[in-house]
Amino acid sequence: IPEFMRILLDDWELSWEQSWDITSKVMSYTNHTILAEALEKWPISLMKNVVPRMFQIIEEIDRRYVLSMSAIHSDELIQRTRIVQGSTIHMAHLAIIGSHSTNGVAKLHSDLLKSVVLHDFYVIFPDRFNNKTNGIAQRRWLQLANEPLSKVLDDTIGHTWRQDSSNLKLLMNYQKDTSVLAKLAAAKQTKKIELADFIEANTGIIVNPEAIFDVQIKRLHAYKRQLLNLLHILKQYFDLKDHPEKRIHPRVYIFGAKAAPSYHYAKSIIKVINEVASLINHDATIHDQIKIIFLPNYNVSLAEKIIPAADVSEQISLASKEASGTSNMKLMLNGAITLATLDGANIEIRDAVGDENIVIFGLSEAQVYAYYENKNYSSIEIYEKNPMIQRVLNAFINGEIPNIEQEGREIFDSLLTYNDEYFLLRDFDSYCTAQSRIEQEYQNSTDWQRRCLINIANAGVFSADETVQQYADDIWHIEPLFAHESK
């Protein structure tokens, strides 16, 4: 925004009023995070030294904002929303003030922006706020990544879905067609065998393609709760160790994640997942009923191998923290069943497929905010009352998991000494119950495939084509240009 203003002011020699009118009409702001630490703030001293002209323009935008609002709103509201506050520049404030539109990327996210995160700005600019739920490139994540499934769709509903993903809905007519369900199952099995071969070639670990492939692939962050997944795996492992005669449907837990370079806690979680994997994968007493695969260097190419093979899609962030998520959409499109909290676009997936075709657990956004308001969450209390949680958490510090002395203590303390910021222990029992439901429902192959079909059929609404069209219609106000072949 200030750079565009500089071009108009300095290079084109327009007046401030002309420049601001053009800038605010051109600029629109899409917010992608609810986390306060991700809403950038920069020191004035740094900006003055690095981009002094930018700072001059930002300072003037701030001055004029305060002046324009002084006759309309209270001084307290203006001071909370101004761009320059003390020794800091608030970049999100600059984005909102300098834009004609502010949107979130899922319905819940947009509602939270209005009610909590950016509420002061919603009071000032209510007409600017809107929602545009994220979408995915379905040509990449289905047509390119999953040829076997694409062929089943072509043979069943024709080719029109390739251009218009809303036509995936035609698949709903085949819910009771056992031959179609069998073809879907065969396509999934083909991709599971391919992934199993890839895993063996790249890690040396042999996994059973008949197992449930349980997938969590996303940036490693505490709020996304890869650690909750690991806590359940440890519970399952200890159950098998305590009851050697017990048999479960084999499960392969697949992780793909990178941590930000300076995010020490996330790197500790990666280290611990890998050490638990080493422990479990080499324990012959559990008869290969659980395997953990943490695939290194997670990227799009790797995702294209994992997603078509997934049976279960882990979308387990603490409710209210995930803006939208898109791996949930990619996995749904490829026929995985979503195991989820009511967060981000998971809510819209549930609305699209129905409660019986998704597995929901955990606190709601309202319950999370009630804990914040009442300040009555106690992880120690949960720990003291739950023997299984004690068993699992103690494993981080008692030597049961080798080679994690520092990382294990860091994680243990984060959950108990620092009161479990993302409520893993509160959601633990609910999550374990949901995982048991997955185990039980997977046994009915025909019904499981029917639910996979319903997920695929209803994934068209999450196409990026649809999302871009909404941006074009509601925010950018532009018409498409059609290219014509030359004669």
XYZ file of C-alpha atoms in Angstrom:
487
model
C 0.000 0.000 0.000
C 2.638 2.622 0.886
C 4.785 1.570 -2.094
C 1.820 2.001 -4.444
C 1.185 5.384 -2.851
C 4.858 6.302 -3.377
C 4.674 5.434 -7.081
C 1.554 7.553 -7.544
C 2.856 10.457 -5.443
C 6.518 10.580 -6.459
C 6.704 9.014 -9.922
C 3.341 10.104 -11.308
C 3.106 13.293 -9.239
C -0.544 12.818 -8.323
C -2.027 14.557 -5.302
C -2.417 12.684 -2.021
C -6.190 12.597 -2.466
C -5.946 11.173 -5.996
C -3.324 8.635 -4.941
C -5.296 7.481 -1.904
C -8.516 7.154 -3.900
C -6.800 4.933 -6.472
C -4.903 2.917 -3.865
C -7.881 2.132 -1.658
C -9.957 1.113 -4.690
C -7.208 -1.165 -5.995
C -6.154 -2.796 -2.727
C -8.034 -5.618 -1.002
C -6.867 -7.500 2.086
C -7.217 -11.240 2.606
C -6.424 -12.283 6.172
C -4.958 -15.783 6.486
C -4.438 -16.158 10.213
C -6.119 -15.771 13.564
C -2.885 -16.105 15.548
C -1.848 -12.751 16.982
C 1.860 -13.484 16.553
C 1.375 -13.898 12.804
C -0.137 -10.415 12.375
C 3.087 -8.579 11.645
C 4.329 -5.671 13.694
C 7.553 -3.837 12.832
C 9.678 -1.440 14.905
C 9.559 2.159 13.732
C 13.330 2.426 14.177
C 13.907 -0.412 11.704
C 11.492 0.949 9.125
C 12.948 4.459 9.373
C 16.403 3.101 8.613
C 15.523 0.580 5.913
C 12.652 2.279 4.025
C 12.480 5.899 5.209
C 10.105 7.043 2.449
C 7.751 4.153 3.252
C 7.698 5.247 6.857
C 6.865 8.839 5.915
C 3.888 7.668 3.880
C 2.690 5.248 6.582
C 2.939 8.021 9.156
C 0.808 10.290 6.967
C -1.770 7.535 6.330
C -2.010 7.074 10.093
C -2.328 10.814 10.750
C -5.115 11.216 8.207
C -6.902 8.101 9.499
C -6.982 9.493 13.042
C -8.197 12.860 11.741
C -10.952 11.353 9.577
C -12.292 9.174 12.390
C -12.113 11.703 15.230
C -15.579 13.127 14.584
C -17.192 9.680 14.236
C -15.695 7.272 16.775
C -14.360 7.347 20.311
C -10.725 8.178 20.930
C -10.230 4.758 22.583
C -11.403 2.946 19.440
C -9.255 5.120 17.186
C -6.155 4.582 19.307
C -6.675 0.798 19.273
C -6.984 0.720 15.485
C -4.370 3.213 14.356
C -1.352 2.000 12.393
C 1.419 3.668 14.380
C 1.221 2.766 18.065
C 4.093 3.674 20.356
C 7.271 2.412 18.713
C 5.496 -0.130 16.488
C 3.799 -0.235 13.092
C 0.833 -2.631 12.848
C 0.797 -4.041 9.338
C -2.674 -5.625 9.522
C -4.092 -2.224 10.515
C -2.371 -0.677 7.492
C -3.836 -3.388 5.246
C -7.402 -2.856 6.488
C -7.298 0.945 6.434
C -5.736 1.009 2.969
C -8.109 -1.507 1.351
C -11.718 -1.456 0.184
C -12.322 -5.085 1.237
C -11.225 -7.378 4.085
C -12.008 -11.080 3.917
C -11.356 -14.299 5.786
C -10.873 -17.662 4.119
C -13.579 -19.823 5.765
C -16.948 -18.957 7.275
C -15.833 -19.514 10.872
C -12.608 -17.602 10.265
C -14.461 -14.623 8.796
C -16.929 -14.656 11.696
C -14.061 -14.678 14.216
C -12.385 -11.775 12.430
C -15.575 -9.763 12.848
C -16.368 -10.817 16.395
C -12.922 -11.143 17.996
C -9.672 -10.660 16.088
C -10.549 -7.527 14.093
C -13.731 -6.557 15.890
C -12.745 -2.899 16.296
C -12.304 -2.559 12.543
C -15.617 -4.320 11.928
C -17.272 -1.622 14.051
C -15.657 1.061 11.880
C -15.878 -0.610 8.447
C -18.694 -3.223 8.627
C -19.359 -3.166 4.880
C -15.777 -4.076 4.021
C -15.838 -7.489 5.709
C -16.759 -10.621 3.758
C -15.887 -14.312 3.430
C -14.193 -16.183 0.614
C -13.632 -19.810 1.572
C -10.364 -21.157 0.188
C -10.346 -23.562 -2.722
C -7.890 -26.000 -4.239
C -6.591 -26.717 -7.742
C -8.629 -29.803 -8.448
C -6.860 -30.420 -11.755
C -3.618 -30.938 -9.834
C -4.939 -32.713 -6.754
C -7.213 -35.147 -8.581
C -6.558 -35.257 -12.327
C -2.760 -35.138 -12.092
C -2.208 -36.746 -8.694
C -4.728 -39.579 -8.939
C -5.123 -41.115 -12.379
C -6.811 -44.322 -11.126
C -9.585 -42.373 -9.380
C -9.894 -39.983 -12.331
C -10.464 -42.948 -14.642
C -13.182 -44.350 -12.367
C -14.894 -40.955 -12.445
C -14.608 -40.709 -16.247
C -16.085 -44.184 -16.664
C -18.885 -43.499 -14.176
C -20.026 -39.884 -14.700
C -18.304 -38.824 -17.926
C -15.641 -36.157 -18.436
C -17.482 -32.917 -17.646
C -16.203 -32.884 -14.047
C -12.717 -32.210 -15.413
C -13.780 -28.728 -16.556
C -16.505 -28.095 -13.988
C -15.872 -29.739 -10.643
C -19.460 -29.138 -9.517
C -20.316 -32.064 -11.802
C -18.661 -34.389 -9.293
C -22.124 -34.259 -7.690
C -23.256 -36.715 -10.376
C -21.407 -39.378 -8.411
C -24.108 -39.188 -5.721
C -26.328 -41.247 -8.036
C -24.027 -44.253 -7.496
C -24.012 -44.507 -3.686
C -25.628 -47.945 -3.782
C -23.859 -49.227 -6.889
C -21.554 -51.905 -5.490
C -19.566 -52.138 -8.732
C -18.706 -48.424 -8.556
C -17.847 -48.722 -4.857
C -15.550 -51.636 -5.691
C -13.823 -49.590 -8.400
C -13.283 -46.735 -5.942
C -11.789 -49.187 -3.445
C -9.501 -50.632 -6.130
C -8.306 -47.156 -7.158
C -7.507 -46.354 -3.532
C -5.662 -49.646 -3.085
C -3.557 -48.965 -6.178
C -2.366 -45.657 -4.706
C -1.776 -47.235 -1.278
C 0.460 -49.885 -2.835
C 2.352 -47.174 -4.740
C 2.864 -45.190 -1.533
C 3.912 -48.300 0.397
C 6.535 -49.003 -2.280
C 7.727 -45.379 -2.093
C 7.963 -45.542 1.707
C 10.004 -48.742 1.574
C 12.318 -47.363 -1.118
C 12.925 -44.110 0.756
C 12.866 -45.160 4.417
C 13.478 -48.903 4.395
C 10.276 -49.408 6.396
C 7.791 -51.975 5.108
C 4.153 -50.985 5.588
C 1.037 -53.030 4.950
C -1.147 -51.539 2.179
C -4.140 -53.288 3.776
C -3.675 -51.104 6.878
C -5.604 -47.904 7.513
C -3.465 -45.072 6.121
C -3.977 -42.273 8.647
C -2.536 -39.012 7.305
C -1.619 -35.663 8.868
C 0.226 -33.442 6.393
C 0.629 -29.745 7.140
C 3.003 -27.191 8.585
C 4.235 -28.240 12.023
C 2.680 -25.870 14.548
C 1.490 -26.365 18.107
C -2.066 -25.243 17.234
C -2.332 -27.860 14.461
C -1.767 -30.447 17.192
C 0.413 -33.082 15.572
C 1.271 -33.740 19.219
C -2.329 -34.808 19.951
C -2.010 -37.367 17.163
C 1.195 -38.629 18.774
C -0.418 -38.853 22.227
C -3.107 -41.128 20.804
C -0.518 -43.270 19.027
C 1.305 -43.730 22.335
C -1.961 -44.667 24.045
C -2.623 -47.249 21.346
C 0.931 -48.575 21.664
C 0.718 -48.911 25.440
C -2.646 -50.687 25.096
C -1.015 -53.245 22.811
C 1.977 -53.643 25.132
C -0.274 -54.156 28.156
C -2.499 -56.652 26.316
C -0.256 -58.755 24.040
C -3.227 -60.799 22.859
C -5.070 -57.700 21.581
C -5.542 -57.278 17.835
C -6.530 -54.092 16.026
C -6.849 -53.262 12.360
C -3.290 -52.377 11.317
C -2.727 -48.629 11.134
C -0.010 -46.647 9.342
C 0.303 -43.109 10.711
C 1.830 -40.872 8.058
C 3.193 -37.426 8.907
C 4.475 -34.794 6.517
C 5.553 -31.472 8.003
C 8.201 -28.790 8.155
C 8.873 -26.400 11.016
C 9.741 -22.725 10.615
C 13.530 -22.226 10.935
C 13.347 -20.532 14.341
C 10.441 -22.554 15.786
C 12.298 -24.655 18.351
C 9.221 -26.275 19.913
C 7.985 -27.519 16.531
C 11.392 -29.036 15.836
C 11.252 -30.779 19.203
C 7.911 -32.340 18.219
C 9.417 -33.560 14.932
C 12.316 -35.097 16.850
C 9.970 -36.857 19.279
C 7.680 -38.182 16.526
C 10.714 -39.700 14.818
C 11.992 -41.269 18.034
C 8.563 -42.736 18.818
C 8.462 -44.037 15.245
C 11.827 -45.725 15.732
C 10.616 -47.294 18.982
C 7.298 -48.599 17.639
C 8.426 -49.615 14.155
C 11.106 -51.894 15.620
C 8.979 -53.465 18.367
C 8.182 -57.000 17.207
C 5.854 -57.618 20.159
C 3.057 -55.527 18.612
C 3.109 -57.552 15.375
C 3.298 -54.576 12.980
C -0.161 -53.403 14.035
C 1.100 -49.806 14.223
C 3.660 -48.127 11.997
C 4.679 -44.459 12.058
C 6.137 -42.836 8.965
C 7.490 -39.286 9.099
C 8.396 -38.511 5.502
C 11.159 -35.886 5.297
C 11.184 -32.800 3.079
C 7.410 -32.511 2.787
C 6.441 -30.631 -0.368
C 3.840 -30.633 -3.146
C 5.446 -33.530 -5.013
C 5.359 -35.651 -1.867
C 1.791 -34.564 -1.126
C 0.769 -35.791 -4.583
C 1.931 -39.265 -3.541
C 0.407 -39.252 -0.046
C -3.019 -37.692 -0.594
C -4.455 -40.214 -3.098
C -3.455 -43.055 -0.721
C -5.007 -41.632 2.450
C -7.895 -43.359 4.205
C -8.153 -40.879 7.095
C -7.579 -37.124 6.943
C -6.386 -35.667 10.268
C -7.679 -32.079 10.683
C -7.320 -31.722 14.428
C -6.367 -28.103 15.141
C -7.816 -26.500 18.252
C -11.190 -25.066 17.230
C -10.877 -21.333 16.398
C -7.184 -21.470 15.397
C -7.146 -22.714 11.789
C -8.191 -20.050 9.301
C -9.286 -22.574 6.692
C -6.906 -25.366 5.826
C -6.639 -26.855 2.355
C -5.188 -30.326 2.943
C -8.660 -31.129 4.303
C -10.100 -30.330 0.862
C -7.405 -32.223 -1.075
C -7.835 -35.341 1.030
C -11.642 -35.156 0.847
C -11.442 -34.891 -2.949
C -9.408 -38.096 -3.019
C -11.888 -40.026 -0.901
C -10.402 -39.824 2.594
C -12.723 -39.633 5.591
C -12.093 -36.486 7.618
C -11.362 -36.779 11.346
C -11.755 -33.231 12.555
C -12.505 -30.544 15.045
C -15.100 -27.926 14.156
C -12.485 -25.498 12.875
C -11.750 -23.668 9.643
C -13.215 -25.242 6.528
C -13.856 -28.519 8.393
C -17.228 -27.035 9.320
C -18.062 -26.471 5.669
C -16.921 -30.000 4.791
C -19.308 -31.315 7.448
C -22.109 -29.176 6.025
C -21.365 -30.526 2.541
C -21.181 -34.248 3.377
C -23.409 -34.562 6.461
C -22.576 -35.563 10.030
C -22.493 -39.285 9.258
C -19.758 -38.898 6.606
C -17.199 -37.087 8.752
C -15.898 -37.859 12.255
C -16.079 -34.821 14.558
C -14.576 -34.519 18.036
C -13.365 -31.971 20.542
C -14.202 -28.549 21.870
C -16.150 -26.063 19.796
C -14.911 -22.529 19.152
C -17.455 -21.238 21.702
C -16.174 -23.641 24.362
C -12.575 -22.599 23.682
C -13.435 -18.929 24.102
C -15.387 -19.729 27.270
C -12.186 -21.167 28.753
C -10.340 -18.003 27.730
C -12.992 -15.778 29.280
C -13.356 -17.732 32.523
C -9.645 -18.569 32.829
C -10.582 -21.935 34.330
C -8.618 -24.427 32.218
C -6.334 -26.670 34.260
C -4.238 -29.254 32.462
C -2.791 -30.470 35.776
C -6.306 -31.306 36.980
C -6.993 -33.361 33.843
C -3.624 -35.100 34.195
C -4.205 -36.012 37.826
C -7.640 -37.503 37.106
C -6.726 -39.514 33.998
C -4.362 -42.508 34.431
C -3.896 -42.992 30.683
C -2.879 -39.359 30.192
C -0.428 -39.814 33.069
C 1.000 -42.917 31.413
C 1.385 -41.216 28.045
C 2.857 -37.940 29.318
C 5.210 -39.619 31.752
C 6.722 -41.501 28.821
C 8.194 -38.201 27.642
C 10.357 -37.903 30.761
C 10.850 -41.392 32.216
C 13.063 -42.884 29.520
C 10.438 -45.085 27.833
C 11.032 -43.114 24.637
C 14.793 -43.088 23.986
C 16.905 -40.099 22.910
C 14.448 -37.328 23.855
C 15.654 -36.158 27.247
C 15.552 -32.434 26.402
C 12.717 -32.510 23.867
C 10.578 -34.778 26.031
C 10.934 -32.483 29.016
C 10.101 -29.462 26.859
C 6.886 -31.102 25.647
C 5.947 -32.407 29.106
C 6.393 -28.930 30.589
C 4.432 -27.277 27.772
C 1.433 -29.464 28.599
C 1.564 -29.255 32.399
C 3.815 -26.462 33.701
C 2.559 -24.040 31.026
C -1.041 -25.290 31.080
C -1.413 -26.837 27.639
C -1.990 -23.741 25.492
C -3.908 -25.619 22.796
C -6.037 -27.837 25.079
C -4.670 -31.196 23.921
C -5.465 -32.873 27.220
C -9.039 -31.536 27.213
C -9.652 -33.018 23.765
C -7.662 -36.233 24.339
C -10.505 -38.545 25.411
C -12.811 -37.224 22.702
C -10.078 -37.748 20.109
C -9.432 -41.320 21.266
C -13.162 -42.066 21.023
C -13.214 -40.644 17.493
C -10.235 -42.811 16.536
C -12.052 -45.875 17.900
C -15.016 -44.956 15.722
C -12.706 -44.819 12.672
C -11.376 -48.281 13.537
C -14.891 -49.694 13.902
C -16.369 -48.100 10.791
C -13.468 -49.113 8.552
C -14.433 -52.760 9.097
C -17.599 -52.291 7.012
C -15.873 -51.931 3.660
C -18.983 -51.246 1.570
C -20.286 -48.549 3.891
C -16.821 -46.992 4.187
C -16.547 -46.776 0.395
C -20.025 -45.264 0.200
C -18.928 -42.529 2.584
C -15.741 -42.016 0.567
C -17.908 -41.612 -2.532
C -20.047 -38.998 -0.782
C -16.919 -37.040 0.134
C -15.597 -37.094 -3.429
C -18.991 -36.139 -4.862
C -19.307 -33.111 -2.585
C -15.745 -31.801 -2.958
C -16.506 -29.680 -6.026
C -17.606 -26.721 -3.925
C -14.001 -26.373 -2.717
C -12.575 -25.766 -6.183
C -10.262 -22.767 -6.551
C -12.223 -22.008 -9.731
C -15.250 -21.236 -7.577
C -13.220 -19.229 -5.065
C -11.514 -17.128 -7.755
C -14.906 -16.449 -9.353
C -16.194 -15.119 -6.023
C -13.166 -12.837 -5.664
C -13.668 -11.601 -9.235
C -17.376 -10.918 -8.697
C -17.393 -9.486 -5.182
C -13.971 -7.891 -4.598
C -12.077 -7.299 -7.832
C -15.179 -6.518 -9.949
C -13.586 -7.847 -13.124
C -14.840 -9.810 -16.112
C -13.011 -12.779 -17.669
C -11.047 -12.381 -20.884
C -11.422 -15.264 -23.323
C -8.530 -16.281 -25.557
C -9.512 -17.280 -29.096
C -7.459 -19.537 -31.324
C -6.055 -17.739 -34.356
C -7.181 -19.092 -37.724
